[in-house]
PDB file of C-alpha atoms in Angstrom:
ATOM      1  CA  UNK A  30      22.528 -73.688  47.691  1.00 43.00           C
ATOM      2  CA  UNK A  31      25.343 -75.400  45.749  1.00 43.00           C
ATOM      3  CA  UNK A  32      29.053 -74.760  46.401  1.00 41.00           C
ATOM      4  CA  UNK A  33      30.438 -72.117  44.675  1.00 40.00           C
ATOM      5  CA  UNK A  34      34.030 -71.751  45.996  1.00 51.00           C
ATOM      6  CA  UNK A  35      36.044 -73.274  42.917  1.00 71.00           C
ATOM      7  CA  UNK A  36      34.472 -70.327  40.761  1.00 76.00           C
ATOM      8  CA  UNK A  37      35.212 -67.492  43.722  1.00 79.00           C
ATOM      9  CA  UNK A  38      38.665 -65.713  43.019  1.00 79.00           C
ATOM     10  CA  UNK A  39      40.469 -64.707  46.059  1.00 74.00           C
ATOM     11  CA  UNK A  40      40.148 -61.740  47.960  1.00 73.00           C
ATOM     12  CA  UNK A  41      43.283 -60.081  46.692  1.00 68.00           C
ATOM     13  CA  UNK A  42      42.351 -60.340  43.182  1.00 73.00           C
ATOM     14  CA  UNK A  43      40.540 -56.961  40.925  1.00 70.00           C
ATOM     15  CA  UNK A  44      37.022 -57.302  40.090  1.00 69.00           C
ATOM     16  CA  UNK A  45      37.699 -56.867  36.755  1.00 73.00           C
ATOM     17  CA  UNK A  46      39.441 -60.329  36.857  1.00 74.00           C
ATOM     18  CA  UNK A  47      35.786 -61.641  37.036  1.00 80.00           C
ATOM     19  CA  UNK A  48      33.872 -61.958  33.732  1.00 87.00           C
ATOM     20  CA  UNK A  49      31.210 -59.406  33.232  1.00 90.00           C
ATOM     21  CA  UNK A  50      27.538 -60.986  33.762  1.00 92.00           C
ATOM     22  CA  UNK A  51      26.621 -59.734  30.131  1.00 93.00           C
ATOM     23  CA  UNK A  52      29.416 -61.865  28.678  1.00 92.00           C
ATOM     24  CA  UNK A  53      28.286 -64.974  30.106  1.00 94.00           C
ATOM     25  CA  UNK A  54      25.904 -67.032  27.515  1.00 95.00           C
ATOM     26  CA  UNK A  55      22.083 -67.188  27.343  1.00 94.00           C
ATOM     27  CA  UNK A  56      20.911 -67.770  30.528  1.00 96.00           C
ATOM     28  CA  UNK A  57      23.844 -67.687  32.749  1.00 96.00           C
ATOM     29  CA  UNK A  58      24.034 -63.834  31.972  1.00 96.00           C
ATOM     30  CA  UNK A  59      20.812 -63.734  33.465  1.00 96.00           C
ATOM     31  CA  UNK A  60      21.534 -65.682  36.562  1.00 96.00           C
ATOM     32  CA  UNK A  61      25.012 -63.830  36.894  1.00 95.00           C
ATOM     33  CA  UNK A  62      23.035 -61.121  37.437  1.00 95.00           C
ATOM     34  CA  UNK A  63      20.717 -62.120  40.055  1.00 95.00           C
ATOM     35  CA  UNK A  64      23.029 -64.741  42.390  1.00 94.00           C
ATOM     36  CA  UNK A  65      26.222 -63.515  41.118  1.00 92.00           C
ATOM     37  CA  UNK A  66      28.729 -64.575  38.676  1.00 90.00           C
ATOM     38  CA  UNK A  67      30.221 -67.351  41.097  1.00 90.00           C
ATOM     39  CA  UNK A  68      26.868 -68.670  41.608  1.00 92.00           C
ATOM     40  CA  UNK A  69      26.330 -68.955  37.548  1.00 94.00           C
ATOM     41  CA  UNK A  70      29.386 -70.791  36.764  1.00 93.00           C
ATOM     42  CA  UNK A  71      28.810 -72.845  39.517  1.00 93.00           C
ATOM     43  CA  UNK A  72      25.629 -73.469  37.631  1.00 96.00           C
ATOM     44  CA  UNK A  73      26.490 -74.265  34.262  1.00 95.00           C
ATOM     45  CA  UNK A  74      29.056 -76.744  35.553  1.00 94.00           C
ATOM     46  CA  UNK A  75      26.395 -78.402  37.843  1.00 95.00           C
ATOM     47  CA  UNK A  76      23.352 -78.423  34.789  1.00 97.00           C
ATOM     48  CA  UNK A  77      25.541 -77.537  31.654  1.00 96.00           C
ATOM     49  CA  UNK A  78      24.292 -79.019  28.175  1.00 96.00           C
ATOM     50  CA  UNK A  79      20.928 -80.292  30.288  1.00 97.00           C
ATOM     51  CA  UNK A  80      17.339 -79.425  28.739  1.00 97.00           C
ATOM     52  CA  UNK A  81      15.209 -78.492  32.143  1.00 97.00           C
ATOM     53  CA  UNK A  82      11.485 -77.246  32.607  1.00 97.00           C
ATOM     54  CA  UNK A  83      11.273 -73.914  34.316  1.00 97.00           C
ATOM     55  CA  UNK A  84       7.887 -73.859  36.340  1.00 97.00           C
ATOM     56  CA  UNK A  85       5.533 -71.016  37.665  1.00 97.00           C
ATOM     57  CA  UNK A  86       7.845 -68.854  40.527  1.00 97.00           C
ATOM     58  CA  UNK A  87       5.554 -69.070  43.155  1.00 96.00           C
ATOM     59  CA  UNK A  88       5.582 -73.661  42.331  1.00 96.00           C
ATOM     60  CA  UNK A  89       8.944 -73.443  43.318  1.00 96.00           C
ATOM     61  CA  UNK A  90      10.079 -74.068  47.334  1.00 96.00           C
ATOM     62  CA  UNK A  91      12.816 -74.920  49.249  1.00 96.00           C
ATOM     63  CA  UNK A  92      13.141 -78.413  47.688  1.00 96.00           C
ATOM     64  CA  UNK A  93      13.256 -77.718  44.115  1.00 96.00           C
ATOM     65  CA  UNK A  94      16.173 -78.132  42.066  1.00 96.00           C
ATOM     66  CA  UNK A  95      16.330 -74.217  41.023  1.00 96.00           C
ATOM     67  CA  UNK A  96      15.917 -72.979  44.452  1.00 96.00           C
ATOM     68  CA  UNK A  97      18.863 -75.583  45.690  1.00 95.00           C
ATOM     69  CA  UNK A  98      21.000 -74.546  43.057  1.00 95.00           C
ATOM     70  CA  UNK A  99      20.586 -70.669  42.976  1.00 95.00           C
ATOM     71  CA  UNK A 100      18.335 -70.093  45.921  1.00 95.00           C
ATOM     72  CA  UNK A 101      15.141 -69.270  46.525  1.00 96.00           C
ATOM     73  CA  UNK A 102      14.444 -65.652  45.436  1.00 96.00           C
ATOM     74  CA  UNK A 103      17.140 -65.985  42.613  1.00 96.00           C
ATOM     75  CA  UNK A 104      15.475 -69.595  41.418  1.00 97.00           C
ATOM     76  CA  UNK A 105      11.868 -67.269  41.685  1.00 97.00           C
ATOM     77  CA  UNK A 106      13.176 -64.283  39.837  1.00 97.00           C
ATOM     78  CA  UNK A 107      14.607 -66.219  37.398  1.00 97.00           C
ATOM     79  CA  UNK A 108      11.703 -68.592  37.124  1.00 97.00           C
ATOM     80  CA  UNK A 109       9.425 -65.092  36.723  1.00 96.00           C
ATOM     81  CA  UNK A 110      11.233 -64.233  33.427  1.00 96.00           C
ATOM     82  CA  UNK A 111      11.392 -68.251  32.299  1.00 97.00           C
ATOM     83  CA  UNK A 112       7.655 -69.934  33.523  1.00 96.00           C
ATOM     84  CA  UNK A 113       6.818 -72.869  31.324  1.00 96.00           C
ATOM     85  CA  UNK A 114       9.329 -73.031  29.255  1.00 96.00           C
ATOM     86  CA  UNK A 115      12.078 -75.496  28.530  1.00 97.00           C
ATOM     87  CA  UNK A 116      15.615 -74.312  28.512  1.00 97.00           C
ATOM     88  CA  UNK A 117      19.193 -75.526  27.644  1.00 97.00           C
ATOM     89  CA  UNK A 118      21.523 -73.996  29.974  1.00 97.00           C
ATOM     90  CA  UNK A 119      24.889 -73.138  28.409  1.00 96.00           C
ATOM     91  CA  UNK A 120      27.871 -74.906  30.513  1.00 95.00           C
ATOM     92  CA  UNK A 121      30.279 -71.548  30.392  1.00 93.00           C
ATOM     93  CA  UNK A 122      33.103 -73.953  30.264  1.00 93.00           C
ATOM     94  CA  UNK A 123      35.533 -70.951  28.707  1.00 91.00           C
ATOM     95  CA  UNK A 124      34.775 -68.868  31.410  1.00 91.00           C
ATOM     96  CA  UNK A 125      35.466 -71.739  33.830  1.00 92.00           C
ATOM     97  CA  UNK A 126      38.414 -72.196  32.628  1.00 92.00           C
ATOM     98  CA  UNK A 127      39.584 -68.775  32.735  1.00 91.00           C
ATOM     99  CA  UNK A 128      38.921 -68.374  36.679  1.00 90.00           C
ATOM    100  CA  UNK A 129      40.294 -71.562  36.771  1.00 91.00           C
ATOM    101  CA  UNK A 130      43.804 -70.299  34.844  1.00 91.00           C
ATOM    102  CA  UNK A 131      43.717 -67.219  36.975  1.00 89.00           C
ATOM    103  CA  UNK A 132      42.906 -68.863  40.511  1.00 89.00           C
ATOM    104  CA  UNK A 133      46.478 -70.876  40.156  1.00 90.00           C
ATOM    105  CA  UNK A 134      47.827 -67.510  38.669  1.00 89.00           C
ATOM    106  CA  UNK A 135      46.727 -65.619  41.615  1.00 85.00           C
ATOM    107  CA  UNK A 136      48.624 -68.272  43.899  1.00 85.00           C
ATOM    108  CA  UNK A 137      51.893 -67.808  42.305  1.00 86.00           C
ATOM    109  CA  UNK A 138      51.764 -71.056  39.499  1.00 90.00           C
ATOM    110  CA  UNK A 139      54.133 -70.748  36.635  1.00 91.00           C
ATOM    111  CA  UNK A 140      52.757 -70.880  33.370  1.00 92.00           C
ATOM    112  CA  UNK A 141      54.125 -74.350  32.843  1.00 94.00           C
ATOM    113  CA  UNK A 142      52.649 -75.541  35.956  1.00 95.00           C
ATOM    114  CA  UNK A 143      49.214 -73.884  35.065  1.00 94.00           C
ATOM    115  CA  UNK A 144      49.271 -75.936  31.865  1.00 95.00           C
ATOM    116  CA  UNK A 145      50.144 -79.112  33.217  1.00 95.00           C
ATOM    117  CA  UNK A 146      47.501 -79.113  36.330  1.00 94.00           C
ATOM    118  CA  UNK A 147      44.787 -77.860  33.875  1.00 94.00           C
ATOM    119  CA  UNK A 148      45.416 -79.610  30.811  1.00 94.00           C
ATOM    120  CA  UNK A 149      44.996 -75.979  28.562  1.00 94.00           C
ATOM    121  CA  UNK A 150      47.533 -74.749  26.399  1.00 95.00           C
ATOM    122  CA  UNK A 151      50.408 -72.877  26.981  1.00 95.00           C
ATOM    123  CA  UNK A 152      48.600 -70.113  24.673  1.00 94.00           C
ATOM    124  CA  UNK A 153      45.127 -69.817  26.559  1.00 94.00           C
ATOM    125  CA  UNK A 154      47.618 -69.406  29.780  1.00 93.00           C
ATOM    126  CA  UNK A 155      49.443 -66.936  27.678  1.00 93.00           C
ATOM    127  CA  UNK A 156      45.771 -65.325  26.295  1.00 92.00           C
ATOM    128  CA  UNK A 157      43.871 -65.272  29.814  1.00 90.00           C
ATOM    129  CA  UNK A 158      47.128 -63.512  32.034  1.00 88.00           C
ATOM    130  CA  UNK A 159      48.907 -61.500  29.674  1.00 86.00           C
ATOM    131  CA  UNK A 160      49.507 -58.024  30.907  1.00 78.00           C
ATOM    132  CA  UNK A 161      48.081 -58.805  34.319  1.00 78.00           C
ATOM    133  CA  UNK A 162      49.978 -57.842  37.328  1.00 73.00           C
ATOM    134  CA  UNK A 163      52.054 -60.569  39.042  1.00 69.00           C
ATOM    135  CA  UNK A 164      49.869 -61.060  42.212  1.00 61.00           C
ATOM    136  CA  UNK A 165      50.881 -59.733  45.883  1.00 54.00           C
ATOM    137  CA  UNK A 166      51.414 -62.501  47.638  1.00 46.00           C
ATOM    138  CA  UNK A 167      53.902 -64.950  45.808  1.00 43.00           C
ATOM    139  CA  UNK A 168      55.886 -66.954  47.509  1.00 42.00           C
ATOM    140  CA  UNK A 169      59.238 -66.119  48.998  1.00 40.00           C
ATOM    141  CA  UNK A 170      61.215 -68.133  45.952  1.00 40.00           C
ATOM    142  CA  UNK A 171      59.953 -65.625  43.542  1.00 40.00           C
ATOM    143  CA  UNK A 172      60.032 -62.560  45.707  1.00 41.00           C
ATOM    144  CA  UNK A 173      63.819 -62.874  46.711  1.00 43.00           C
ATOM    145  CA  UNK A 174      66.606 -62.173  44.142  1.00 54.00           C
ATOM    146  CA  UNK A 175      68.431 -64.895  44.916  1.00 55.00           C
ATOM    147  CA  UNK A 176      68.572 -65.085  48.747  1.00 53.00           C
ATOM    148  CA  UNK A 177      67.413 -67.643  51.021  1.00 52.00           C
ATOM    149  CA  UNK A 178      63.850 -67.537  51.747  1.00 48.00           C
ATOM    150  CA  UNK A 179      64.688 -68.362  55.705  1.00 45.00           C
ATOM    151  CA  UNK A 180      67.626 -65.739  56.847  1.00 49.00           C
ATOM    152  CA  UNK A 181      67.467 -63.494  53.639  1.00 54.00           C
ATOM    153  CA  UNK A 182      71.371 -64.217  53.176  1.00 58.00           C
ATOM    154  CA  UNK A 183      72.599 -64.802  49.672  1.00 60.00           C
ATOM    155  CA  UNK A 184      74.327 -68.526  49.757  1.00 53.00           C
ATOM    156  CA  UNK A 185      76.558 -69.722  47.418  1.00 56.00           C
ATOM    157  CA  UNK A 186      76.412 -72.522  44.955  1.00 51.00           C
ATOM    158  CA  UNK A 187      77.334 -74.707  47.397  1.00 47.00           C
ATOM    159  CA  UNK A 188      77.271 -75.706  50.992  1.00 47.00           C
ATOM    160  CA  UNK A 189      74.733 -73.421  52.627  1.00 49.00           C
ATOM    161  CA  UNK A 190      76.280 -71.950  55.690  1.00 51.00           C
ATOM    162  CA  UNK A 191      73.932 -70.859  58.687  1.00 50.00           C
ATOM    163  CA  UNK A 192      74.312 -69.803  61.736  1.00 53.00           C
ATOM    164  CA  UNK A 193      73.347 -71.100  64.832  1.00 51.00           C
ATOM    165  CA  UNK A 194      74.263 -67.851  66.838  1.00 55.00           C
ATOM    166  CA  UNK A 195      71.802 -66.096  64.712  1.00 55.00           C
ATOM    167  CA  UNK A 196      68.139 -65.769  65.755  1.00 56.00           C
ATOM    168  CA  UNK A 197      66.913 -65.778  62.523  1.00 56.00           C
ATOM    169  CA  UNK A 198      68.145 -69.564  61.539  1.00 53.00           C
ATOM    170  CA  UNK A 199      66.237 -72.782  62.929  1.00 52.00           C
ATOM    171  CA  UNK A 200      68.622 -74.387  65.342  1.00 51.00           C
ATOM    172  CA  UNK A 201      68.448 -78.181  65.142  1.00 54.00           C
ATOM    173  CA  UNK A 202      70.840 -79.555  67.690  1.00 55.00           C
ATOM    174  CA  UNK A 203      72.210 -83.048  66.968  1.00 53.00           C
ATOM    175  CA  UNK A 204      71.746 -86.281  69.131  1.00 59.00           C
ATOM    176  CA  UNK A 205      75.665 -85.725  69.733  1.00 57.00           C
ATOM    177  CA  UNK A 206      74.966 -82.206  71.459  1.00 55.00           C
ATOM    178  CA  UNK A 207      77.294 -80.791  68.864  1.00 54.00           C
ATOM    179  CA  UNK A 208      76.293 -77.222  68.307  1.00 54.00           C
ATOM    180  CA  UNK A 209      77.027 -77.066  64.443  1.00 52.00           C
ATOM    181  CA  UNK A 210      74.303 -76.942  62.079  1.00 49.00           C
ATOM    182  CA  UNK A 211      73.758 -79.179  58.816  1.00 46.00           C
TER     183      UNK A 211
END
């Protein structure tokens, strides 16, 4: 069975992020719906825009491409509806892209940096994560209102002061022995 990790959101993020098997086109809806919508865009980016023969289910085994792709029972179910026929599987790159957009969302990317990594623009960012919730888990820059992500002190604008008395701040003594921090 084929990879499917780059089209799995993570754990902390609503099902509802996920597109609904029905939207997905021709005959990814249809494999969304037996191996999961992960497992169809997986698919579409793997066989996208290709023209391939479905056989008779009970032709295909462990070694066909179907049953590598989807698995077995999936590549047989789906093979049940299809036998003998010759299909162009859509490649579902909008979709893609969209749990692409929201994977980097979901790990606290800007918008900026979401359209520079992906190459999309600014308003399909805009489109795909308007009104959703910041996630959970972002990192300590954006969670603190100005305080240092290490002691939770607000610095000033210049020289950061810590503390090597405090048990909070990372002590790094210098070759001299001196005690002061940098």
């Amino acid at each position: 069975m084929m990879d499917v990790s780059p089209y799995t959101l993570p754990a902390n993020a609503p099902n509802a992020w996920y597109p609904r098997p029905e939207t997905l086109p021709g005959v990814l809806s249809e494999i969304a719906e037996i191996a999961g919508v992960p497992a169809a865009l997986s698919f579409g980016a793997t066989y996208g825009h290709q023209r391939k023969y479905i056989p008779a289910p009970d032709t295909i085994g462990q070694d066909h491409w179907l049953a590598q792709a989807i698995g077995i029972k999936p590549a047989r179910l789906l093979a049940h509806r299809h036998a003998g026929e010759s299909i162009v599987f859509p490649a579902a790159s909008t979709e893609r892209r969209a749990i692409a957009v929201l994977r980097l969302f979901l790990r606290g990317y800007a918008i900026n940096k979401i359209v520079a990594k992906l190459n999309v623009s600014r308003a399909q960012v805009k489109r795909i994560t308007d009104k959703l919730p910041r996630p959970s888990a972002e990192t300590p820059a954006e969670q603190s209102d100005g305080r240092c992500p290490v002691c939770g002190r607000r610095h000033g604008g210049g020289a950061r002061k810590h503390h090597a008395d405090d048990e909070r701040q990372l002590f790094l003594p210098l070759p001299s022995g001196d005690r002061s921090t940098v």
